Amino acid sequence: MPESRLDRPKPAAASPHEPFQPAFGTARPGIPPRSRPGPGPPPAPSPPPAPLPPPAPLPPPAPLPPPALSRRPCSESRLD
């Protein structure tokens, strides 16, 4: 006769004294507990920003090079 489910040994039940989930606020192994940061020291007042120096004047524009002269006379440049 095959064994029925009732004949098999039951798996070991968790101890009733150990909760299944850890209590609220307890850390799990390997995970550091969360801590609220305290008020801490007040932030130091930031110094006023230094005034910016006046912008440097722009250099004068470079003179344009003379236009390139065509090697062909104007009469040859026309499409006839």
XYZ file of N, CA and C in Angstrom:
240
model
N 0.857 -1.186 0.000
C 0.000 0.000 0.000
C 0.900 1.245 0.000
N 0.686 2.197 -0.942
C 1.542 3.398 -0.979
C 1.290 4.292 0.219
N 2.312 5.063 0.552
C 2.181 5.964 1.705
C 1.239 7.105 1.365
N 0.418 7.452 2.269
C -0.447 8.611 2.056
C 0.279 9.853 2.578
N -0.294 11.008 2.269
C 0.346 12.248 2.718
C 0.349 12.358 4.240
N -0.577 11.722 4.853
C -0.649 11.827 6.308
C 0.461 11.028 6.976
N 0.983 10.004 6.290
C 2.032 9.190 6.882
C 3.406 9.841 6.783
N 3.568 10.781 5.871
C 4.876 11.418 5.719
C 5.156 12.339 6.887
N 6.410 12.449 7.284
C 6.712 13.387 8.382
C 6.510 14.831 7.917
N 5.971 15.629 8.795
C 5.723 17.036 8.467
C 7.035 17.806 8.490
N 7.166 18.816 7.661
C 8.372 19.634 7.763
C 8.396 20.375 9.092
N 9.589 20.646 9.553
C 9.719 21.297 10.858
C 9.073 22.673 10.792
N 8.144 22.921 11.669
C 7.462 24.214 11.705
C 8.357 25.227 12.385
N 8.181 26.484 12.005
C 8.965 27.540 12.645
C 8.561 27.627 14.109
N 9.526 27.977 14.906
C 9.248 28.080 16.332
C 8.228 29.197 16.566
N 7.240 28.966 17.410
C 6.256 30.038 17.656
C 6.879 31.244 18.348
N 8.049 31.075 18.920
C 8.680 32.195 19.608
C 9.449 33.098 18.655
N 9.727 32.615 17.438
C 10.455 33.440 16.469
C 9.471 34.005 15.454
N 9.372 35.295 15.363
C 8.459 35.849 14.366
C 8.979 35.587 12.957
N 8.048 35.460 12.015
C 8.460 35.187 10.636
C 9.199 36.384 10.057
N 8.680 37.572 10.304
C 9.328 38.782 9.815
C 10.007 39.474 10.989
N 11.142 40.138 10.725
C 11.784 40.854 11.823
C 10.901 42.011 12.274
N 11.068 42.392 13.504
C 10.276 43.492 14.047
C 10.593 44.771 13.291
N 9.655 45.678 13.280
C 9.837 46.940 12.562
C 11.034 47.689 13.135
N 11.902 48.158 12.237
C 13.051 48.944 12.668
C 14.298 48.129 12.892
N 14.195 46.799 12.822
C 15.406 45.999 13.013
C 16.084 45.823 11.664
N 17.380 45.758 11.710
C 18.142 45.640 10.470
C 18.276 44.180 10.084
N 18.257 43.937 8.789
C 18.520 42.590 8.300
C 20.022 42.386 8.251
N 20.477 41.159 8.257
C 21.926 40.943 8.205
C 22.505 41.485 6.894
N 23.564 42.228 7.012
C 24.225 42.772 5.840
C 23.681 44.106 5.380
N 22.573 44.564 5.934
C 21.996 45.851 5.535
C 22.094 46.789 6.735
N 22.767 47.916 6.601
C 22.866 48.808 7.755
C 21.501 49.402 8.083
N 21.226 49.639 9.344
C 19.928 50.211 9.702
C 19.813 51.650 9.197
N 18.589 52.024 8.868
C 18.361 53.399 8.429
C 18.392 54.312 9.647
N 19.049 55.405 9.495
C 19.084 56.360 10.597
C 18.700 57.724 10.065
N 17.939 58.418 10.839
C 17.544 59.759 10.440
C 18.676 60.716 10.747
N 19.049 61.543 9.798
C 20.100 62.510 10.106
C 19.578 63.559 11.077
N 20.409 63.923 12.030
C 20.020 64.937 13.001
C 20.049 66.327 12.379
N 19.667 67.324 13.145
C 19.681 68.675 12.581
C 21.084 69.106 12.151
N 22.093 68.713 12.902
C 23.466 69.044 12.528
C 23.759 70.529 12.676
N 24.994 70.925 12.351
C 25.336 72.337 12.466
C 24.658 73.130 11.352
N 24.360 74.390 11.612
C 23.730 75.192 10.558
C 24.711 75.406 9.411
N 24.226 75.533 8.195
C 25.147 75.740 7.075
C 25.853 77.080 7.201
N 27.119 77.093 6.812
C 27.900 78.326 6.910
C 27.370 79.331 5.890
N 27.299 80.610 6.266
C 26.816 81.592 5.287
C 27.803 81.704 4.133
N 27.276 81.720 2.926
C 28.170 81.796 1.769
C 28.653 83.230 1.596
N 29.929 83.409 1.241
C 30.433 84.770 1.052
C 29.773 85.402 -0.173
N 29.654 86.711 -0.197
C 29.032 87.349 -1.362
C 29.896 87.117 -2.596
N 29.285 86.989 -3.755
C 30.089 86.731 -4.943
C 30.971 87.933 -5.280
N 32.167 87.642 -5.752
C 33.095 88.724 -6.104
C 32.572 89.434 -7.346
N 32.736 90.755 -7.411
C 32.259 91.451 -8.610
C 33.074 91.016 -9.831
N 32.389 90.883 -10.944
C 33.069 90.463 -12.163
C 33.871 91.621 -12.730
N 35.064 91.342 -13.262
C 35.831 92.432 -13.877
C 35.125 92.890 -15.152
N 35.346 94.148 -15.552
C 34.677 94.610 -16.775
C 35.177 93.809 -17.970
N 34.323 93.585 -18.957
C 34.775 92.787 -20.102
C 35.884 93.503 -20.856
N 36.831 92.728 -21.347
C 37.955 93.299 -22.084
C 37.454 93.827 -23.426
N 37.997 94.952 -23.884
C 37.541 95.455 -25.180
C 37.951 94.500 -26.297
N 37.096 94.382 -27.294
C 37.386 93.473 -28.400
C 38.496 94.053 -29.257
N 39.383 93.214 -29.783
C 40.439 93.728 -30.663
C 39.810 94.226 -31.975
N 40.469 95.176 -32.644
C 39.886 95.666 -33.899
C 39.829 94.528 -34.921
N 38.824 94.547 -35.793
C 38.718 93.442 -36.754
C 39.901 93.449 -37.713
N 40.327 92.285 -38.115
C 41.460 92.175 -39.032
C 41.030 92.687 -40.408
N 41.933 93.348 -41.117
C 41.551 93.833 -42.450
C 41.276 92.652 -43.380
N 40.289 92.820 -44.242
C 39.928 91.743 -45.161
C 40.995 91.618 -46.236
N 41.302 90.409 -46.650
C 42.288 90.251 -47.737
C 41.692 90.771 -49.041
N 42.526 91.189 -49.958
C 41.981 91.690 -51.226
C 41.259 90.566 -51.955
N 40.236 90.906 -52.719
C 39.492 89.839 -53.408
C 40.388 89.107 -54.384
N 40.174 87.812 -54.489
C 40.998 87.018 -55.403
C 40.648 87.385 -56.836
N 41.681 87.610 -57.610
C 41.462 87.980 -59.001
C 41.300 86.720 -59.836
N 40.359 86.769 -60.729
C 40.139 85.626 -61.603
C 41.248 85.593 -62.643
N 41.711 84.424 -62.976
C 42.785 84.299 -63.966
C 42.254 84.475 -65.386
N 40.953 84.291 -65.552
C 40.387 84.421 -66.880
C 39.769 85.806 -67.030
N 39.861 86.386 -68.157
C 39.178 87.652 -68.353
C 37.672 87.454 -68.308
N 36.956 88.507 -68.071
C 35.505 88.427 -67.915
C 34.841 87.887 -69.174
N 35.419 88.172 -70.322
C 34.781 87.709 -71.557
C 34.811 86.191 -71.655
N 35.818 85.526 -71.078
C 35.898 84.071 -71.142
C 35.059 83.392 -70.062
N 34.711 84.135 -69.008
C 33.969 83.527 -67.925
C 32.502 83.363 -68.273
N 32.010 84.047 -69.314
C 30.603 83.914 -69.688
C 30.366 82.585 -70.387
N 29.207 82.040 -70.136
C 28.861 80.787 -70.814
C 28.146 81.136 -72.100
N 28.780 80.842 -73.227
C 28.166 81.155 -74.533
C 27.719 79.866 -75.206
